Coordinates of C-alpha atoms (C1' of nucleotides) in Angstrom, one line a residue:
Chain T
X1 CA -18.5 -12.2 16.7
X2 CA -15.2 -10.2 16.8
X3 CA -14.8 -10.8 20.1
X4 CA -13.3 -14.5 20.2
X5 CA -10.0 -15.2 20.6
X6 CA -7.6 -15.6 18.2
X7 CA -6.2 -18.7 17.7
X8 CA -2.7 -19.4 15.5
X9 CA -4.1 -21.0 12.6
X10 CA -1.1 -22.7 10.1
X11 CA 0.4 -20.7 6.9
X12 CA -2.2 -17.4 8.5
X13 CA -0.1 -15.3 10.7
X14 CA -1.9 -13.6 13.7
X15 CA -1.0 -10.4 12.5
X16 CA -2.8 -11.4 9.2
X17 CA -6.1 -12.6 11.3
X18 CA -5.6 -8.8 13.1
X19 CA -5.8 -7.3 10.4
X20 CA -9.2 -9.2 9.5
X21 CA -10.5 -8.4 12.5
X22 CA -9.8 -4.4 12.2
X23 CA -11.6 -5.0 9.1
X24 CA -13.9 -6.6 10.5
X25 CA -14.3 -3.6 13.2
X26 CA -14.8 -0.6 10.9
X27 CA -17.0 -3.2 8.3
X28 CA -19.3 -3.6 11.7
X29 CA -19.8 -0.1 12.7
X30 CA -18.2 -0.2 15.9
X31 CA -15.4 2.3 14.6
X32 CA -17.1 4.5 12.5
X33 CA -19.4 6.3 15.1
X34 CA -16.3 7.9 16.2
X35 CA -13.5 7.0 14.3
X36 CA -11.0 6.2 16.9
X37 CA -9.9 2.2 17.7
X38 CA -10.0 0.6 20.7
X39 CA -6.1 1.0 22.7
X40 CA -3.9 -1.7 21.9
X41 CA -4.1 -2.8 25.5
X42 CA -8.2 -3.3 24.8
X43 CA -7.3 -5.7 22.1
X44 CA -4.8 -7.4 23.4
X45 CA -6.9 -8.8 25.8
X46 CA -9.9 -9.1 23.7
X47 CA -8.4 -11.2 21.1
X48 CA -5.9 -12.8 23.4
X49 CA -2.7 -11.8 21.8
X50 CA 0.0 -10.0 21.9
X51 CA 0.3 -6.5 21.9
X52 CA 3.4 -7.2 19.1
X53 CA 0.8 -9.0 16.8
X54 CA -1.8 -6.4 17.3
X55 CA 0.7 -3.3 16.7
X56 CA 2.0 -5.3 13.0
X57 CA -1.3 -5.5 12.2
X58 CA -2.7 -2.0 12.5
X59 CA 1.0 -0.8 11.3
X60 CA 0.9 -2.5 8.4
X61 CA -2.7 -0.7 7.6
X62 CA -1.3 3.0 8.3
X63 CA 1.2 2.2 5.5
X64 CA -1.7 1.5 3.2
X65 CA -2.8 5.1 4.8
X66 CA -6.3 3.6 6.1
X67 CA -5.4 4.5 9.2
X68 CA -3.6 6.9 11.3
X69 CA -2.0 6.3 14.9
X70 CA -1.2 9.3 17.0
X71 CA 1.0 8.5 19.8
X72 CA -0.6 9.2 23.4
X73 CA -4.0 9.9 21.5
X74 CA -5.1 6.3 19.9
X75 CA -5.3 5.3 16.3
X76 CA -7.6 6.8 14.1
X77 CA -9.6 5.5 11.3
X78 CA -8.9 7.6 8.1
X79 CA -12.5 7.9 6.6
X80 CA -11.3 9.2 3.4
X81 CA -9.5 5.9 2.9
X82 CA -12.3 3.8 3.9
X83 CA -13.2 2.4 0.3
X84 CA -9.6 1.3 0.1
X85 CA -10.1 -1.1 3.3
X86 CA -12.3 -3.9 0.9
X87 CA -9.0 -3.6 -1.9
X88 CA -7.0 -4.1 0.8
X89 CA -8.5 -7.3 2.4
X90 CA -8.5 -8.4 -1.3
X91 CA -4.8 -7.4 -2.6
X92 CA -3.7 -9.7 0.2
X93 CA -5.3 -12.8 -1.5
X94 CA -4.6 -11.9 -5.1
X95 CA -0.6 -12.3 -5.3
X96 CA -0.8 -13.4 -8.5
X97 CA 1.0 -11.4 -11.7
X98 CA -1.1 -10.0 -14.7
X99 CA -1.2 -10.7 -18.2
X100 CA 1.1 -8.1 -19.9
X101 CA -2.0 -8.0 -22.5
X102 CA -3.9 -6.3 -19.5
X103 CA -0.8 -3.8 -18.7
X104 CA -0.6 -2.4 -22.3
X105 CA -4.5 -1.9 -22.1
X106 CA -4.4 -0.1 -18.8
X107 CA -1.6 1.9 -20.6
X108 CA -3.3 2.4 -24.0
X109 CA -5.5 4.8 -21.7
X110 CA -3.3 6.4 -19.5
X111 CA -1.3 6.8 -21.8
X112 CA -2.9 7.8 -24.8
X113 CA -4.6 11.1 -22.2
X114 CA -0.9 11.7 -20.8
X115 CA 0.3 12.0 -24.4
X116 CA -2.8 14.4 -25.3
X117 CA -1.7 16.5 -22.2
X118 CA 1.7 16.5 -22.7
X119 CA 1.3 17.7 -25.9
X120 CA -0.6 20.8 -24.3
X121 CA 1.6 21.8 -21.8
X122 CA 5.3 20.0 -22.3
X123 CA 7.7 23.0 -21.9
X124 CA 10.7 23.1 -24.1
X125 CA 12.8 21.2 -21.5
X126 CA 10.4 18.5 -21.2
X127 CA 10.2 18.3 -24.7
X128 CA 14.2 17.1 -24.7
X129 CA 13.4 15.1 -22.0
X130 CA 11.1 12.7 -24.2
X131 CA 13.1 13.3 -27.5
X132 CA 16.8 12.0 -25.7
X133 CA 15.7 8.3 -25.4
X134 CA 13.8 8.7 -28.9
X135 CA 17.3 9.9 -30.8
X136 CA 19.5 6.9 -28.1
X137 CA 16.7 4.5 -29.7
X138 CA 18.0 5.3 -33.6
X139 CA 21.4 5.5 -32.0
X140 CA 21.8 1.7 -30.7
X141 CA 21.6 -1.2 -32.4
X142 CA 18.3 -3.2 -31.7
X143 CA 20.1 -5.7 -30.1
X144 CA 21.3 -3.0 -27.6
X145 CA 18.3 -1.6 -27.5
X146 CA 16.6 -4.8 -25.5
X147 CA 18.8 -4.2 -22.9
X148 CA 18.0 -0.7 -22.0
X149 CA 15.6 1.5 -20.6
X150 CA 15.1 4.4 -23.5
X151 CA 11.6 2.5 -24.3
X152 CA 10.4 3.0 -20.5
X153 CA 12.2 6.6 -20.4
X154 CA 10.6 7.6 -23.7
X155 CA 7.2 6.8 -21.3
X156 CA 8.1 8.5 -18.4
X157 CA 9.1 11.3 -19.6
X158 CA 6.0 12.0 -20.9
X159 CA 3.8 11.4 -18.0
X160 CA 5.9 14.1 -16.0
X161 CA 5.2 16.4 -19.3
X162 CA 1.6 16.0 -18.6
X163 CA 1.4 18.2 -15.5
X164 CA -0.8 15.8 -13.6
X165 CA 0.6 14.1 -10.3
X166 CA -1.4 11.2 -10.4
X167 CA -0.9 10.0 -14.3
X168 CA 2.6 10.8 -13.2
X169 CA 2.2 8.2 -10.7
X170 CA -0.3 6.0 -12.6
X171 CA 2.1 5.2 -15.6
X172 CA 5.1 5.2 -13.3
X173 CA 3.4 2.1 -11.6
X174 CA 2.4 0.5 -14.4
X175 CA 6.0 1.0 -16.8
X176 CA 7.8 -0.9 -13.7
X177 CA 5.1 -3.4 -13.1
X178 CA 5.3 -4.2 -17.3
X179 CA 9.0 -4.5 -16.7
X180 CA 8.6 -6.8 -14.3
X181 CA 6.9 -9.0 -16.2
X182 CA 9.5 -9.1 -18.8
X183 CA 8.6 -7.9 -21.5
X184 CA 11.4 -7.6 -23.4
X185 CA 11.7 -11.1 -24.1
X186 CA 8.2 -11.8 -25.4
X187 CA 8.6 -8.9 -28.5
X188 CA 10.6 -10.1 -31.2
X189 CA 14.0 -7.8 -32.2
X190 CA 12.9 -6.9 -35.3
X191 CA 9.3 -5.8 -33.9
X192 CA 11.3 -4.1 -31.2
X193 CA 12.8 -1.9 -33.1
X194 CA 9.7 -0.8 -35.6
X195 CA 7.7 -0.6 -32.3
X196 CA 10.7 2.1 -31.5
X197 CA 9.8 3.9 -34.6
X198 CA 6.2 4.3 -33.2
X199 CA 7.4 6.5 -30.4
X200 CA 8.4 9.3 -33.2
X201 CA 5.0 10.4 -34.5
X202 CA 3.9 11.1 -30.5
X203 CA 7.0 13.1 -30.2
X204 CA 5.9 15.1 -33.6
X205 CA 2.3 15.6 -32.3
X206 CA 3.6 16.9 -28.8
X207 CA 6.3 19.6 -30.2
X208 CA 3.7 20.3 -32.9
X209 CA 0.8 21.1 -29.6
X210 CA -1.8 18.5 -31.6
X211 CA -3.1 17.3 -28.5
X212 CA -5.4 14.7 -30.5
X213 CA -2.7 13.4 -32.7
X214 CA -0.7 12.9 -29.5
X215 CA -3.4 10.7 -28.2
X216 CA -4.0 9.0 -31.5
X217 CA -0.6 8.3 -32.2
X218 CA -0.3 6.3 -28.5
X219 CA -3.1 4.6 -28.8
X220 CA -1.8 3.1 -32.4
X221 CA 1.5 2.5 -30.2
X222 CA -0.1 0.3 -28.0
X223 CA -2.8 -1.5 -31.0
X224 CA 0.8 -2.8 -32.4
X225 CA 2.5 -3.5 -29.2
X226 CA -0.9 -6.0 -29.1
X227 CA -0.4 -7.3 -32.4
X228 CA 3.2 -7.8 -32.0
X229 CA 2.1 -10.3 -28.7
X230 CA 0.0 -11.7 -30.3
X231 CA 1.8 -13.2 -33.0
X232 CA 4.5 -14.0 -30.1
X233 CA 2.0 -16.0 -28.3
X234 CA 1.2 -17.5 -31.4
X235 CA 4.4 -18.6 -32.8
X236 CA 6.1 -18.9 -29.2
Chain S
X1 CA 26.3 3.8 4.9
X2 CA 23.5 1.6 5.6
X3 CA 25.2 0.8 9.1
X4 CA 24.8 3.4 11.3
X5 CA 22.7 3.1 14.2
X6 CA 19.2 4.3 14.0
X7 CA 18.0 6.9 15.9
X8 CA 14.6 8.6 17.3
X9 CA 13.1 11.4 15.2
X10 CA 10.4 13.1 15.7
X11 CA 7.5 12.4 13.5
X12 CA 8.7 9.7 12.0
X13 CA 8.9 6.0 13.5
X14 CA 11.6 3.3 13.3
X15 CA 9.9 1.1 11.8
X16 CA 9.3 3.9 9.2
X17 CA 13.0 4.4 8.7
X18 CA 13.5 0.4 9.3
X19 CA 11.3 0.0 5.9
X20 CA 13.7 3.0 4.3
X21 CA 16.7 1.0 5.0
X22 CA 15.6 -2.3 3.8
X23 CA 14.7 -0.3 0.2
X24 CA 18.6 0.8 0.3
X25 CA 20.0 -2.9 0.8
X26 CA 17.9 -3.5 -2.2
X27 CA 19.1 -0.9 -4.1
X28 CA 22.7 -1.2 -2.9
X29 CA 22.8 -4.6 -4.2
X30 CA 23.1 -6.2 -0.4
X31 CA 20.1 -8.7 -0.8
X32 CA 19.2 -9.1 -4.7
X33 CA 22.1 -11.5 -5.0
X34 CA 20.8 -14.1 -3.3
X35 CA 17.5 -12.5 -2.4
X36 CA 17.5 -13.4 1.4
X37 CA 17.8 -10.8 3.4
X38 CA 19.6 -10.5 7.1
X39 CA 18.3 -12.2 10.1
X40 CA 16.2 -10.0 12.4
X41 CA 18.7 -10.6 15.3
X42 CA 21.4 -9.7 12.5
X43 CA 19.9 -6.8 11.8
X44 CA 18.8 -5.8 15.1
X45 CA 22.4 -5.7 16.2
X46 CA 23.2 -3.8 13.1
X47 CA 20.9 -0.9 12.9
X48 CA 20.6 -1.0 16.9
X49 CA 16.7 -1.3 17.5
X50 CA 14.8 -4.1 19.0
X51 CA 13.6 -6.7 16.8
X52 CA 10.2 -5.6 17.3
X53 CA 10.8 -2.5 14.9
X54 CA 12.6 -4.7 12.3
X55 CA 9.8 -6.9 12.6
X56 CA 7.4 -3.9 11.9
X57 CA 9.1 -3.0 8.7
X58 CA 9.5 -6.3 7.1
X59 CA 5.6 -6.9 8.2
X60 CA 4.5 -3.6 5.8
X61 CA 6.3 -4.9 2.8
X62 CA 5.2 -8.0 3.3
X63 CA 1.5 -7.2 3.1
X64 CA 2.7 -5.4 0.0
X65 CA 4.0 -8.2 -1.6
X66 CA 7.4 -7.3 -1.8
X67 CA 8.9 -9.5 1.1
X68 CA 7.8 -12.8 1.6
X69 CA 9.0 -14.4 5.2
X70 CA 9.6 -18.1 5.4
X71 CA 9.4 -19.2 9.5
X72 CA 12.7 -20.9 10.1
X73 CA 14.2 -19.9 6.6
X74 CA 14.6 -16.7 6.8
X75 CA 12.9 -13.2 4.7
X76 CA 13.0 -13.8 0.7
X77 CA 12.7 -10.6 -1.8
X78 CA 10.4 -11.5 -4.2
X79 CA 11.9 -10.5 -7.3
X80 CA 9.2 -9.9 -9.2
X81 CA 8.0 -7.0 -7.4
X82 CA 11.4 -5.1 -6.9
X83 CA 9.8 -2.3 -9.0
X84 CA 6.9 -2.1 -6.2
X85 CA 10.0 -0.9 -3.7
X86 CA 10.3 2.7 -5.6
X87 CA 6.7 3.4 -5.4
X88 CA 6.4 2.2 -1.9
X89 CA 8.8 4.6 -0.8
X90 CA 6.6 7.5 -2.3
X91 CA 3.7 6.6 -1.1
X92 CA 4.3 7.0 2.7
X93 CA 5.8 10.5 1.9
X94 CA 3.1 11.6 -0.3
X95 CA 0.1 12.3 1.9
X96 CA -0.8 14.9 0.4
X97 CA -3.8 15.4 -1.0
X98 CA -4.9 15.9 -5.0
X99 CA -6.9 18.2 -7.1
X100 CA -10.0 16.7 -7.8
X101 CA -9.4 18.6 -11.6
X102 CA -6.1 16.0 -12.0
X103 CA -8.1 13.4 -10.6
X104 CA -10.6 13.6 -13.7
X105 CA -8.1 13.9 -15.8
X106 CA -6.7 10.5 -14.7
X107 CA -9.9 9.6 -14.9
X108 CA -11.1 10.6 -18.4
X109 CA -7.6 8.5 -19.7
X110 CA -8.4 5.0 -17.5
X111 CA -12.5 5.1 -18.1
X112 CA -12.5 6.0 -21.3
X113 CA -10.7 2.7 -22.1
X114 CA -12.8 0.9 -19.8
X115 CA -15.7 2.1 -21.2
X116 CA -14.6 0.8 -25.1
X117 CA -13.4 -2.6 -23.6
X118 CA -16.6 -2.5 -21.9
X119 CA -18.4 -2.3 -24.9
X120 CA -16.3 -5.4 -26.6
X121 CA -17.1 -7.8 -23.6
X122 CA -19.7 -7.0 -21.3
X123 CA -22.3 -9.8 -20.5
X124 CA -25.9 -9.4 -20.1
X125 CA -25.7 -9.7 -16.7
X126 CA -22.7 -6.7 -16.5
X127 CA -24.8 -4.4 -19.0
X128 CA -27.8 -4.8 -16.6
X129 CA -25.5 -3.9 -13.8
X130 CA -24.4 -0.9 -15.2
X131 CA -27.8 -0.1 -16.1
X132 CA -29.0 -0.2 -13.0
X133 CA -27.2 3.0 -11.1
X134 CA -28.8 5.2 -13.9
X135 CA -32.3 3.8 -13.6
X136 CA -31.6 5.3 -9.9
X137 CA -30.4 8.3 -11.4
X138 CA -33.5 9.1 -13.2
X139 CA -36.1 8.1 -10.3
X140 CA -34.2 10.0 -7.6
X141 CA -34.5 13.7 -6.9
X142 CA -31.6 15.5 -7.8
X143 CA -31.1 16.6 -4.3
X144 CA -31.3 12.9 -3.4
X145 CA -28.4 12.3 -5.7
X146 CA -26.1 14.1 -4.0
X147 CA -26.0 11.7 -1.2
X148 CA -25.6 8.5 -3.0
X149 CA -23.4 6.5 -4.5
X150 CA -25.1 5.9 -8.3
X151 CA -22.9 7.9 -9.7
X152 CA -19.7 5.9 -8.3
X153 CA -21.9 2.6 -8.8
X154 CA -22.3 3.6 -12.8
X155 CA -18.2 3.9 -12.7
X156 CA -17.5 1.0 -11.2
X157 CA -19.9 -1.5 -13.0
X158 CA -18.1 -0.4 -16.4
X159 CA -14.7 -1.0 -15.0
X160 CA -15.7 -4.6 -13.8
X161 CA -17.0 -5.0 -17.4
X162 CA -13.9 -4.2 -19.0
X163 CA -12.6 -7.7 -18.0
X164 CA -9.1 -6.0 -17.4
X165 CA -8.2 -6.6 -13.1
X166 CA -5.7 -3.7 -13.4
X167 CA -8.2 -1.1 -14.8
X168 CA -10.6 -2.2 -12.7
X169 CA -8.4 -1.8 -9.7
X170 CA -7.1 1.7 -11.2
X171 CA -11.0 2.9 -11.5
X172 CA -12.1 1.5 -8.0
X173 CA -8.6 3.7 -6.5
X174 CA -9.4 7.1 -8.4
X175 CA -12.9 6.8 -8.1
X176 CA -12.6 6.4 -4.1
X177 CA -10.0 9.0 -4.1
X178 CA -12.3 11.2 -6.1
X179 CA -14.9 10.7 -3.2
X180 CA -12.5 11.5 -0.5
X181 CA -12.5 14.9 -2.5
X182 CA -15.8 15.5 -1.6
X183 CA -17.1 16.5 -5.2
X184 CA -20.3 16.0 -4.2
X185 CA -20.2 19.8 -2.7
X186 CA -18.1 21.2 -5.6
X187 CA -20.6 20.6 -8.6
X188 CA -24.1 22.8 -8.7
X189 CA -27.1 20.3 -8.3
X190 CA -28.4 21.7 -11.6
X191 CA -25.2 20.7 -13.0
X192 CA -25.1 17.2 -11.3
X193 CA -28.3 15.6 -13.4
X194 CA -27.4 17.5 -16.3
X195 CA -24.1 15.4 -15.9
X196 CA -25.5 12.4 -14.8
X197 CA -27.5 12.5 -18.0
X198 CA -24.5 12.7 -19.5
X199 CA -24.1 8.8 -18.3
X200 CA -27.0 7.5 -21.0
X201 CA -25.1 7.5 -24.4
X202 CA -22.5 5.6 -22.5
X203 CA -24.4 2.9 -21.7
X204 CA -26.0 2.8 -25.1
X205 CA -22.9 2.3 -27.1
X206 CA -21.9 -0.6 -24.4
X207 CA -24.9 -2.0 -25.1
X208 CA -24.8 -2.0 -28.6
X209 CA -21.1 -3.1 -28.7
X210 CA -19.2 -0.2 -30.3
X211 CA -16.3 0.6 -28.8
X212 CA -15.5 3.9 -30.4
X213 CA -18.6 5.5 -29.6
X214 CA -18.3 4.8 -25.5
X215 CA -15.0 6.1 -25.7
X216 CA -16.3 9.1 -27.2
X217 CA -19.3 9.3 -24.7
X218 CA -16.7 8.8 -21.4
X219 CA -14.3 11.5 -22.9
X220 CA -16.9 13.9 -23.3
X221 CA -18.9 13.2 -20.2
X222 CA -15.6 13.5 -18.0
X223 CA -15.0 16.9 -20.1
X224 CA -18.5 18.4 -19.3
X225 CA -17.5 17.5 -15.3
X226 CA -14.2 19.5 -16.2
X227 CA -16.8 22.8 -17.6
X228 CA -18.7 23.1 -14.9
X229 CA -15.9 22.7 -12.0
X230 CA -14.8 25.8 -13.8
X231 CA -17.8 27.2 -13.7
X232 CA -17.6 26.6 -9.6
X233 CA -14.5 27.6 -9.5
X234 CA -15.3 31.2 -10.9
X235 CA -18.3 31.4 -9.4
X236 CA -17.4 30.6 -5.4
Chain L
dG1 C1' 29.8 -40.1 -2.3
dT2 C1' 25.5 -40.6 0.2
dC3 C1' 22.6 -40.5 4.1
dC4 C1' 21.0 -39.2 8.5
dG5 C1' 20.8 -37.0 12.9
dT6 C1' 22.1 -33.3 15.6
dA7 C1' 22.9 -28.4 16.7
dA8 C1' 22.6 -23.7 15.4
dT9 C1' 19.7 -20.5 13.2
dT10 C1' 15.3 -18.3 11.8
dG11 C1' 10.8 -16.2 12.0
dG12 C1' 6.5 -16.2 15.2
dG13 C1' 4.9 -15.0 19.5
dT14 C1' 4.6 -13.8 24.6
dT15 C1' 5.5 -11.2 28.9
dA16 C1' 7.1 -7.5 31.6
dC17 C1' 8.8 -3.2 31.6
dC18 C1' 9.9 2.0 30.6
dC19 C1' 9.1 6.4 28.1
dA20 C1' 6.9 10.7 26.3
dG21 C1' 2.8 12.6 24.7
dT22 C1' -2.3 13.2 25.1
dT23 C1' -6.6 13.3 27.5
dG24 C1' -9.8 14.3 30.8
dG25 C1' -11.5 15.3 35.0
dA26 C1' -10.9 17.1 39.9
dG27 C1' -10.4 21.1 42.3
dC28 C1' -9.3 25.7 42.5
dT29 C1' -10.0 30.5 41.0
dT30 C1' -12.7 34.2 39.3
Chain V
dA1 C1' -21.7 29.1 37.1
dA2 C1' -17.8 29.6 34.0
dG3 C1' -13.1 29.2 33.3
dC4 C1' -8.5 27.8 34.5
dT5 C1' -4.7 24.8 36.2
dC6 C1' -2.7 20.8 37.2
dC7 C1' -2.1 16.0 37.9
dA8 C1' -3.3 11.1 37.2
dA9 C1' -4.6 7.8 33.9
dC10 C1' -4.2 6.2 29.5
dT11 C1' -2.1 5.6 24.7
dG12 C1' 1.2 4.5 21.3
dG13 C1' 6.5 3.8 20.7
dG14 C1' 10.1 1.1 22.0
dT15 C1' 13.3 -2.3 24.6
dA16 C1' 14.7 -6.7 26.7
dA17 C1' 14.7 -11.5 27.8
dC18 C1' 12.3 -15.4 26.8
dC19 C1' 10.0 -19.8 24.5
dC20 C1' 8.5 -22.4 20.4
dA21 C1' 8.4 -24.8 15.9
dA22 C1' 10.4 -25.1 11.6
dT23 C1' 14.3 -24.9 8.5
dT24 C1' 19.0 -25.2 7.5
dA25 C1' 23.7 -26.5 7.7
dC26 C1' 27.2 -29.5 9.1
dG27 C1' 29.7 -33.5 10.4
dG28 C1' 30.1 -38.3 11.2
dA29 C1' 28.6 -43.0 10.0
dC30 C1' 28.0 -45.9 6.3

DNA sequence: GTCCGTAATTGGGTTACCCAGTTGGAGCTT
DNA sequence: AAGCTCCAACTGGGTAACCCAATTACGGAC
């Protein structure tokens, strides 16, 4: 069943098929027993192709960290990473972009617990850290103020308050992936700037150690960052 | 500066330094301006290394959705995902493994919203499949819990239920990275159905659509898994 | 100025080759 | 029989010279 050969299919690279059929490999069982893939060289004449198209394929899988190639040894299967083989197979498909109503939810949580953490264990430094952009945002005009970063840096710094790697990473992820959508065009100016004045009460509860204000006051950060979109989607 | 020939190190592969290159002509400005980037002969000459390796790199951020290649026309940045370059970079360096202890802290954040925006929207059909891990949970032996995946199904169903892809996807990564921990070994069996009882009030306050109430239930069910890791912390 | 055909260019893919590590077994030693 | 050494085969990493189909760019004809 995964032993046919490949055949060049239009708009689906072979490296793309490959990458189905390694898939495909570990999905069957014939991996798992020990973990290690069959050489290149085995492949290559199994599917009929390349050894180019078969190296891009299993490459582009050790960046995603599902598996791991050790030069004179073979390539590996990472079982640890197994469970991210079936996202993978699926993040290829789903290019598409995402609602910005479904970033500020995702962030409404992650956020509201780095906020909560933050306010337990931001050292005095890190405290400056998230109160620079606050005092830049009463600084600038709003106008000026769309065209910077203090909003995202007000964020940011408070995830690497919160003394956890991965919300560190998690909000990092989704701040750039809300800026790619644009966001600063959908929020009206005058919203913009009393959505700015939201920022100051998580500021408060995280010099004042109130890890449940902190938390509170993000969540009510993101509820009007909601509200404001939706009366942009409904008068835009 | 982004010109020099590319040379052999050890542990780390061309293509590996091919991909860190192409991030700096972003950065540097090179490609955003028109958003194509150089030829792989062009390149090939440039950084000295077979197109092969070139080929390699672009591949990788293709499959991430940050390049897209047009045959004939040439390799496009897809300007939408620019932010995805920064985090890309990170990821191949950090291998490194996480304390399951931030991992449910991440966790408490991200479910606990899925859990309230499960409770606004989840259909018969989700409830039931959320439902259905803890029936398990109750007819199983606790020793037989250990080696099954109800406890990840139970996760998982809420997230799907939330109706938000990027939580979902968020859930489905922490909750396989949590796996890859191997908690399973960490938490005392008496502990573990004490905790997975700890699962019913969530499901009843997604069931009877009140959001505040399975936020409440996630929080504190996430901060009884954070007791009793204590607990096996001081203890072995 | 517009249109069309040609030539150069681009990514996709193949084949043949070389290198440096790893692996595993044959054959020797103890 | 158990252990050791050493070498041959294998594996992934990388290079070079090709061929193909599709796109692009350009220049001449109209």
């Amino acid at each position: 069943m995964s032993d046919e050969a490949l055949i060049p299919v239009p708009g689906l690279r072979l490296s793309e098929q490959v990458i189905e059929r390694i898939a495909h490999l570990v999905e069957a069982g014939e991996v798992s027993r020990n973990g290690r893939f069959p050489s290149e060289r085995m492949l290559e004449a199994r599917w009929r192709v390349s050894r180019l198209v078969i190296r891009e394929g299993f490459r582009a899988l050790e960046m995603q960290g599902v598996v791991e190639s050790r030069p004179g040894g073979g390539r590996f299967l990472r079982m640890d990473r197994v469970p991210d083989l079936a996202r993978l197979r699926r993040a290829r498909l789903e290019t598409g972009r995402v609602p910005l109503l479904r970033l500020w939810e995702a962030r409404e949580g992650v956020e509201s617990q780095t906020a909560a953490l933050a306010a337990l264990r931001a050292t005095p430094a890190q405290q400056e850290a998230i109160a620079r952009p606050l005092r830049l945002t009463v600084a600038l005009s709003p106008e000026a103020l769309r065209h910077t970063d203090v909003n995202a840096e007000f964020h940011l710094a408070i995830a690497r308050a919160c003394g956890n790697p991965v919300l560190e990473e998690l909000v990092a992820d989704l701040v750039s992936r809300s800026q790619a959508e644009g966001f600063r065009h959908l929020v009206e100016a005058e919203d913009w700037s009393a959505l700015q004045s939201g920022h100051r009460p998580i500021l408060d509860a995280i010099v004042a150690h109130d890890p449940e204000a902190a938390r509170r006051s993000m969540a009510q950060h993101f509820a009007a960052l909601r509200h404001s979109l939706d009366r942009g989607d409904a008068s835009g």
